[in-house]
């Protein structure tokens, strides 16, 4: 099982971080030890002082494939969930400035809280999927899949040119604007359409 994450896939988010808009999907990997399941608490790591949340739609791959054509890509998606790509922003900044890879800012243990999955066919419109995040009761991120720079079909087609996709792989599809820091004591609630999918504390 692989966790493949898409970066800079919403215009407003790229601009809020002063990043250029990509010409093709930007992706990186997290290890399976990054997963945080069943709404368990997120324990703030001692190596960072600036952990940010990034809420994302997460697609599960339902069959193996390589060099997948865009027009067939939707056949590879079986289920969808909500996830958070926690990022150690201070470590990421240091790595970028030094021209180093920044996996340790993205792939640390428990950096990928993930909700339960639901069948994608249960969604009324899989091209317009609403999702949001509340931090201590206040909505801080409000996104829709139709605002992606690269839709999931394009993402799957691009990734599969480089990496074989296998049944059970996860694709974190990018975050909308509104990312920000979490602190010990915070409470996060994530919604997929009107379903509460994430509900956990930062300790």
XYZ file of N, CA and C in Angstrom:
609
model
N 0.834 -1.198 0.000
C 0.000 0.000 0.000
C 0.872 1.253 0.000
N 0.535 2.169 -0.888
C 1.274 3.427 -0.974
C 0.348 4.587 -0.638
N 0.924 5.627 -0.039
C 0.211 6.876 0.185
C 0.850 7.908 -0.731
N 0.111 8.306 -1.754
C 0.611 9.254 -2.746
C -0.118 10.571 -2.542
N 0.624 11.633 -2.367
C 0.040 12.944 -2.053
C 0.299 13.925 -3.189
N -0.735 14.680 -3.533
C -0.636 15.678 -4.588
C -0.471 17.057 -3.962
N 0.528 17.786 -4.423
C 0.771 19.131 -3.911
C 0.292 20.198 -4.885
N -0.058 21.359 -4.326
C -0.393 22.539 -5.136
C -1.494 22.262 -6.153
N -2.564 21.614 -5.722
C -3.615 21.242 -6.663
C -4.842 22.147 -6.588
N -4.738 23.222 -5.795
C -5.786 24.239 -5.736
C -5.116 25.602 -5.886
N -5.638 26.427 -6.779
C -4.998 27.709 -7.098
C -4.820 28.563 -5.858
N -5.886 28.720 -5.071
C -5.817 29.614 -3.917
C -4.797 29.144 -2.894
N -4.672 27.828 -2.722
C -3.690 27.310 -1.764
C -2.273 27.565 -2.250
N -2.020 27.329 -3.536
C -0.682 27.593 -4.080
C -0.310 29.056 -3.873
N -1.272 29.928 -4.088
C -0.997 31.363 -3.950
C -0.791 31.767 -2.502
N -1.521 31.129 -1.559
C -1.365 31.516 -0.163
C 0.014 31.122 0.369
N 0.649 30.139 -0.272
C 2.014 29.748 0.119
C 3.069 30.322 -0.817
N 2.630 31.212 -1.717
C 3.546 31.854 -2.673
C 4.288 30.843 -3.540
N 3.570 29.796 -3.942
C 4.148 28.788 -4.821
C 3.638 28.997 -6.246
N 4.478 28.753 -7.241
C 4.006 28.847 -8.626
C 3.008 27.742 -8.927
N 2.100 28.001 -9.866
C 1.138 26.976 -10.255
C 1.838 25.913 -11.087
N 1.605 24.637 -10.800
C 2.292 23.566 -11.537
C 1.707 23.371 -12.933
N 2.548 22.871 -13.820
C 2.098 22.558 -15.177
C 1.644 21.111 -15.296
N 1.990 20.293 -14.327
C 1.527 18.916 -14.237
C 1.450 18.557 -12.759
N 0.732 17.496 -12.404
C 0.597 17.156 -10.984
C 1.941 16.952 -10.285
N 2.064 17.570 -9.126
C 3.239 17.407 -8.267
C 2.880 16.375 -7.204
N 3.704 15.346 -7.064
C 3.355 14.336 -6.057
C 4.561 13.906 -5.247
N 4.270 13.428 -4.044
C 5.281 12.889 -3.135
C 4.633 11.747 -2.370
N 5.418 10.993 -1.631
C 4.921 9.807 -0.924
C 5.049 9.968 0.586
N 4.121 9.339 1.293
C 4.238 9.174 2.736
C 4.321 7.672 3.024
N 5.043 7.268 4.065
C 5.078 5.832 4.422
C 3.788 5.421 5.110
N 3.555 4.126 5.201
C 2.328 3.657 5.847
C 2.298 3.990 7.342
N 3.456 4.241 7.935
C 3.505 4.621 9.349
C 2.974 6.032 9.586
N 2.713 6.766 8.508
C 2.127 8.102 8.643
C 0.635 8.039 8.956
N -0.008 6.911 8.687
C -1.452 6.811 8.877
C -1.843 6.938 10.357
N -2.927 7.696 10.565
C -3.525 7.833 11.887
C -5.010 7.550 11.697
N -5.469 6.418 12.237
C -6.806 5.913 11.919
C -7.757 5.978 13.119
N -9.048 5.795 12.824
C -10.103 5.658 13.821
C -10.178 6.847 14.781
N -9.876 8.042 14.248
C -10.001 9.287 15.015
C -9.198 9.272 16.314
N -8.091 8.569 16.268
C -7.197 8.615 17.422
C -6.572 10.007 17.525
N -6.169 10.432 18.703
C -5.578 11.769 18.839
C -4.238 11.882 18.120
N -3.956 13.090 17.685
C -2.657 13.401 17.082
C -1.782 14.006 18.174
N -0.647 13.373 18.426
C 0.274 13.867 19.439
C 1.332 14.753 18.787
N 1.382 15.988 19.229
C 2.278 16.982 18.632
C 3.731 16.522 18.769
N 4.456 16.415 17.658
C 5.836 15.895 17.732
C 6.799 16.920 18.327
N 7.801 16.413 18.998
C 8.743 17.292 19.682
C 9.717 17.974 18.731
N 9.823 17.486 17.486
C 10.823 18.022 16.563
C 10.338 19.243 15.779
N 9.095 19.654 15.985
C 8.573 20.797 15.233
C 7.805 21.734 16.154
N 7.799 23.004 15.762
C 7.019 24.006 16.484
C 5.978 24.656 15.573
N 5.769 24.068 14.391
C 4.862 24.694 13.429
C 4.205 23.628 12.546
N 3.322 22.837 13.123
C 2.595 21.808 12.380
C 1.322 22.421 11.787
N 1.132 22.257 10.482
C -0.049 22.785 9.801
C -0.945 21.648 9.314
N -2.250 21.895 9.332
C -3.227 20.967 8.761
C -3.428 21.284 7.282
N -3.690 20.265 6.490
C -4.069 20.401 5.084
C -5.118 19.322 4.801
N -6.373 19.713 4.695
C -7.472 18.763 4.528
C -7.621 18.364 3.065
N -7.826 17.069 2.812
C -7.836 16.581 1.434
C -8.840 15.451 1.226
N -9.388 15.383 0.020
C -10.120 14.204 -0.402
C -9.112 13.092 -0.675
N -9.421 11.889 -0.217
C -8.514 10.755 -0.391
C -9.234 9.678 -1.195
N -8.632 9.291 -2.302
C -9.220 8.283 -3.181
C -8.487 6.962 -3.006
N -9.256 5.870 -2.947
C -8.655 4.542 -2.861
C -8.663 3.890 -4.247
N -7.512 3.341 -4.619
C -7.383 2.656 -5.900
C -7.935 1.237 -5.765
N -8.774 0.834 -6.723
C -9.457 -0.447 -6.627
C -8.937 -1.537 -7.535
N -7.937 -1.206 -8.378
C -7.366 -2.220 -9.270
C -5.962 -1.782 -9.667
N -5.155 -2.733 -10.086
C -3.784 -2.433 -10.476
C -3.751 -1.783 -11.862
N -2.789 -0.873 -12.049
C -2.697 -0.250 -13.360
C -1.429 0.554 -13.553
N -0.990 0.620 -14.797
C 0.151 1.443 -15.190
C -0.155 2.035 -16.559
N 0.364 3.253 -16.804
C 0.064 3.969 -18.051
C -1.448 4.009 -18.298
N -2.158 4.456 -17.291
C -3.621 4.511 -17.359
C -4.049 5.738 -18.152
N -4.877 5.549 -19.125
C -5.385 6.681 -19.894
C -6.415 7.438 -19.063
N -6.437 8.760 -19.251
C -7.347 9.594 -18.476
C -8.798 9.127 -18.595
N -9.186 8.750 -19.792
C -10.588 8.403 -20.021
C -11.013 7.136 -19.292
N -10.027 6.334 -18.858
C -10.339 5.108 -18.125
C -10.052 5.224 -16.631
N -9.494 6.354 -16.197
C -8.982 6.472 -14.830
C -10.064 6.334 -13.772
N -11.268 6.824 -14.055
C -12.314 6.763 -13.036
C -12.687 5.324 -12.685
N -12.371 4.378 -13.587
C -12.661 2.968 -13.311
C -11.739 2.385 -12.236
N -10.697 3.128 -11.895
C -9.734 2.647 -10.901
C -10.058 3.149 -9.495
N -11.092 3.983 -9.361
C -11.468 4.552 -8.067
C -12.668 3.803 -7.514
N -12.535 3.270 -6.314
C -13.642 2.534 -5.706
C -14.254 3.260 -4.518
N -13.409 3.896 -3.715
C -13.881 4.496 -2.476
C -13.210 5.843 -2.242
N -13.821 6.621 -1.350
C -13.306 7.954 -1.044
C -13.378 8.193 0.455
N -12.453 8.991 0.955
C -12.395 9.314 2.383
C -11.925 10.751 2.527
N -11.780 11.174 3.770
C -11.225 12.490 4.070
C -9.946 12.285 4.867
N -8.934 13.053 4.542
C -7.665 12.928 5.245
C -7.052 14.282 5.513
N -6.044 14.280 6.351
C -5.275 15.492 6.627
C -3.802 15.192 6.385
N -3.184 16.054 5.617
C -1.742 15.984 5.391
C -1.093 16.962 6.365
N -0.730 16.454 7.551
C -0.026 17.305 8.503
C 1.385 17.583 7.980
N 1.798 18.833 8.088
C 3.089 19.270 7.552
C 3.858 20.041 8.609
N 5.090 19.640 8.842
C 5.970 20.391 9.737
C 6.543 21.552 8.920
N 5.850 22.691 8.968
C 6.166 23.801 8.069
C 7.558 24.363 8.331
N 7.993 24.376 9.573
C 9.326 24.899 9.875
C 10.413 24.008 9.279
N 10.218 22.699 9.363
C 11.196 21.775 8.783
C 11.153 21.848 7.260
N 9.958 21.940 6.706
C 9.824 22.045 5.254
C 10.533 23.297 4.738
N 10.364 24.416 5.428
C 11.001 25.670 5.019
C 12.518 25.531 5.018
N 13.056 24.924 6.081
C 14.505 24.735 6.164
C 15.012 23.848 5.017
N 14.289 22.756 4.739
C 14.712 21.846 3.683
C 14.664 22.529 2.316
N 13.619 23.290 2.064
C 13.502 23.988 0.783
C 14.633 24.992 0.601
N 14.909 25.736 1.650
C 15.971 26.739 1.564
C 17.327 26.107 1.323
N 17.518 24.889 1.843
C 18.801 24.193 1.667
C 18.827 23.343 0.402
N 17.737 23.335 -0.346
C 17.669 22.535 -1.564
C 17.612 21.038 -1.295
N 17.064 20.670 -0.138
C 17.019 19.268 0.268
C 15.619 18.696 0.080
N 15.507 17.378 -0.038
C 14.168 16.758 -0.020
C 13.477 17.083 1.305
N 12.144 17.131 1.288
C 11.434 17.494 2.515
C 10.462 16.416 2.979
N 10.807 15.154 2.731
C 9.966 14.050 3.199
C 9.782 14.052 4.715
N 10.818 14.433 5.449
C 10.685 14.380 6.906
C 9.692 15.419 7.422
N 9.391 16.425 6.620
C 8.383 17.409 6.998
C 6.982 16.937 6.681
N 6.870 15.905 5.850
C 5.572 15.414 5.390
C 5.274 13.974 5.829
N 6.294 13.161 5.960
C 6.084 11.734 6.138
C 6.302 11.212 7.534
N 6.361 12.092 8.513
C 6.619 11.626 9.878
C 5.433 10.810 10.404
N 5.663 10.065 11.459
C 4.635 9.189 12.037
C 3.361 9.965 12.358
N 2.213 9.399 11.969
C 0.888 9.955 12.270
C 0.592 11.267 11.551
N 1.319 11.538 10.494
C 1.116 12.792 9.749
C -0.022 12.699 8.741
N -0.710 11.552 8.685
C -1.799 11.379 7.717
C -3.046 10.807 8.384
N -3.745 11.609 9.215
C -5.041 11.154 9.727
C -5.975 10.818 8.567
N -6.672 9.707 8.679
C -7.523 9.235 7.591
C -8.834 8.715 8.159
N -9.936 9.138 7.550
C -11.259 8.706 7.986
C -11.580 7.326 7.431
N -12.765 6.846 7.747
C -13.285 5.650 7.099
C -13.535 5.974 5.623
N -13.598 4.944 4.802
C -13.911 5.117 3.381
C -15.381 4.834 3.138
N -15.933 5.505 2.129
C -17.286 5.207 1.666
C -17.208 4.933 0.166
N -18.129 4.141 -0.388
C -18.122 3.907 -1.838
C -18.322 5.218 -2.590
N -17.507 5.459 -3.587
C -17.623 6.709 -4.343
C -18.966 6.804 -5.050
N -19.588 5.675 -5.320
C -20.889 5.680 -5.989
C -22.001 6.216 -5.095
N -21.736 6.353 -3.794
C -22.745 6.918 -2.901
C -22.854 8.433 -3.034
N -21.893 9.043 -3.692
C -21.904 10.495 -3.858
C -22.868 10.887 -4.963
N -23.582 11.976 -4.753
C -24.555 12.438 -5.741
C -23.872 12.884 -7.027
N -22.708 13.521 -6.900
C -21.986 14.033 -8.070
C -20.499 13.932 -7.777
N -19.860 12.953 -8.341
C -18.438 12.727 -8.044
C -17.530 13.775 -8.663
N -18.081 14.666 -9.488
C -17.298 15.763 -10.064
C -17.380 17.016 -9.196
N -18.292 17.047 -8.239
C -18.479 18.203 -7.364
C -18.617 17.716 -5.925
N -17.490 17.394 -5.321
C -17.487 16.823 -3.976
C -17.074 17.903 -2.982
N -17.987 18.251 -2.092
C -17.705 19.269 -1.087
C -17.025 18.634 0.136
N -16.092 19.373 0.712
C -15.466 18.917 1.947
C -14.997 20.130 2.743
N -14.855 19.939 4.048
C -14.485 21.074 4.894
C -13.828 20.584 6.182
N -13.202 21.535 6.861
C -12.564 21.252 8.145
C -12.940 22.342 9.135
N -13.295 21.910 10.344
C -13.525 22.837 11.446
C -12.401 22.692 12.461
N -11.906 23.825 12.917
C -10.886 23.871 13.963
C -11.517 24.561 15.165
N -11.688 23.802 16.236
C -12.335 24.325 17.446
C -13.694 24.945 17.134
N -14.447 24.268 16.252
C -15.799 24.690 15.937
C -15.940 25.719 14.838
N -14.829 26.249 14.337
C -14.871 27.264 13.285
C -14.372 26.672 11.970
N -15.122 26.877 10.892
C -14.713 26.359 9.592
C -13.481 27.116 9.092
N -12.407 26.369 8.820
C -11.161 26.988 8.361
C -10.819 26.601 6.922
N -11.354 25.478 6.452
C -11.167 25.081 5.060
C -12.503 24.620 4.495
N -12.785 25.044 3.272
C -14.033 24.703 2.605
C -13.702 24.518 1.132
N -13.714 23.272 0.668
C -13.254 22.990 -0.693
C -14.265 22.216 -1.504
N -13.975 22.105 -2.789
C -14.797 21.327 -3.706
C -13.870 20.731 -4.758
N -14.092 19.468 -5.081
C -13.213 18.794 -6.042
C -13.206 19.470 -7.412
N -14.261 20.228 -7.737
C -14.283 20.879 -9.056
C -13.319 22.054 -9.142
N -12.682 22.405 -8.016
C -11.701 23.488 -8.017
C -10.267 22.967 -8.142
N -10.108 21.662 -8.253
C -8.766 21.119 -8.443
C -8.172 21.624 -9.756
N -6.893 21.929 -9.742
C -6.199 22.264 -10.988
C -6.170 21.040 -11.891
N -5.851 19.900 -11.306
C -5.831 18.628 -12.036
C -6.851 17.701 -11.374
N -7.865 17.276 -12.132
C -8.864 16.396 -11.545
C -8.252 15.019 -11.277
N -8.999 14.183 -10.571
C -8.428 12.908 -10.133
C -8.076 12.010 -11.310
N -8.811 12.118 -12.413
C -8.480 11.315 -13.598
C -7.117 11.704 -14.159
N -6.866 13.009 -14.225
C -5.569 13.499 -14.698
C -4.460 13.080 -13.748
N -4.744 13.161 -12.453
C -3.759 12.783 -11.441
C -3.381 11.311 -11.577
N -4.392 10.453 -11.689
C -4.126 9.017 -11.814
C -3.334 8.718 -13.075
N -3.701 9.335 -14.175
C -2.992 9.110 -15.430
C -1.534 9.522 -15.327
N -1.293 10.673 -14.707
C 0.087 11.169 -14.575
C 0.915 10.280 -13.655
N 0.388 9.969 -12.478
C 1.141 9.143 -11.526
C 1.498 7.801 -12.136
N 0.549 7.203 -12.844
C 0.739 5.842 -13.346
C 1.781 5.753 -14.454
N 2.215 6.896 -14.972
C 3.326 6.884 -15.929
C 4.653 6.578 -15.232
N 4.707 6.923 -13.950
C 5.951 6.792 -13.193
C 5.903 5.656 -12.171
N 4.735 5.457 -11.565
C 4.586 4.492 -10.483
C 3.373 3.613 -10.771
N 3.559 2.330 -10.721
C 2.426 1.420 -10.873
C 1.470 1.597 -9.700
N 0.207 1.817 -10.004
C -0.807 1.913 -8.969
C -1.333 0.516 -8.663
N -1.504 0.229 -7.376
C -1.967 -1.082 -6.960
C -3.232 -0.966 -6.119
N -4.017 -2.025 -6.133
C -5.236 -2.065 -5.344
C -4.919 -1.756 -3.884
N -5.667 -0.803 -3.326
C -5.461 -0.430 -1.934
C -4.583 0.783 -1.737
N -3.963 1.306 -2.799
C -3.193 2.544 -2.686
C -4.123 3.715 -2.394
N -3.596 4.734 -1.697
C -4.356 5.937 -1.382
C -3.767 7.130 -2.131
N -4.637 7.985 -2.636
C -4.188 9.240 -3.246
C -4.808 10.405 -2.479
N -3.975 11.160 -1.769
C -4.383 12.413 -1.143
C -4.322 13.470 -2.240
N -5.466 14.065 -2.565
C -5.592 14.779 -3.838
C -5.321 16.281 -3.796
N -4.812 16.787 -2.685
C -4.496 18.204 -2.601
C -5.445 18.947 -1.688
N -5.008 20.106 -1.205
C -5.772 20.852 -0.209
C -6.172 22.225 -0.731
N -7.358 22.703 -0.354
C -7.760 24.060 -0.731
C -7.102 25.100 0.175
N -7.447 26.358 -0.038
C -6.901 27.438 0.785
C -7.398 27.303 2.222
N -6.690 27.985 3.119
C -7.106 28.016 4.515
C -6.259 27.193 5.453
N -5.128 26.657 4.961
C -4.266 25.859 5.842
C -3.732 26.743 6.963
N -3.407 26.098 8.073
C -2.896 26.849 9.205
C -2.384 25.939 10.292
N -1.884 26.525 11.370
C -1.251 25.740 12.430
C -2.250 25.100 13.381
N -1.828 23.998 13.986
C -2.572 23.395 15.091
C -1.734 23.528 16.356
N -2.436 23.493 17.473
C -1.804 23.597 18.779
C -2.336 22.483 19.676
N -1.584 22.143 20.687
C -2.045 21.165 21.667
C -3.348 21.670 22.293
N -4.340 20.795 22.335
C -5.647 21.162 22.857
C -6.675 21.450 21.787
N -6.242 21.557 20.525
C -7.171 21.825 19.429
C -8.058 20.614 19.146
N -9.225 20.890 18.563
C -10.187 19.857 18.181
C -10.497 20.032 16.703
N -10.307 18.978 15.903
C -10.531 19.034 14.466
C -11.698 18.144 14.072
N -12.558 18.680 13.187
C -13.692 17.931 12.651
C -13.699 18.098 11.137
N -13.718 16.994 10.417
C -13.699 17.037 8.962
C -14.971 16.476 8.374
N -15.458 17.121 7.318
C -16.727 16.737 6.703
C -16.549 16.433 5.219
N -17.165 15.364 4.775
C -17.255 14.999 3.362
C -18.722 15.117 2.988
N -19.037 16.126 2.141
C -20.427 16.517 1.946
C -21.003 16.834 3.336
N -22.061 16.171 3.763
C -22.652 16.448 5.074
C -22.295 15.395 6.117
N -21.374 14.512 5.789
C -20.997 13.447 6.721
C -19.760 13.857 7.512
N -19.865 13.751 8.834
C -18.669 13.981 9.650
C -17.786 12.755 9.546
N -16.560 12.957 9.070
C -15.648 11.856 8.814
C -14.460 11.841 9.781
N -14.050 13.017 10.229
C -12.923 13.142 11.147
C -13.381 13.890 12.386
N -12.900 13.460 13.538
C -13.284 14.088 14.796
C -12.241 13.674 15.834
N -11.190 14.482 15.975
C -10.103 14.070 16.855
C -9.428 15.290 17.488
N -8.622 15.029 18.477
C -7.956 16.078 19.250
C -6.459 16.079 18.998
N -5.851 17.220 19.237
C -4.395 17.363 19.216
C -3.928 17.377 20.665
N -3.005 16.472 20.961
C -2.508 16.367 22.342
C -1.000 16.537 22.399
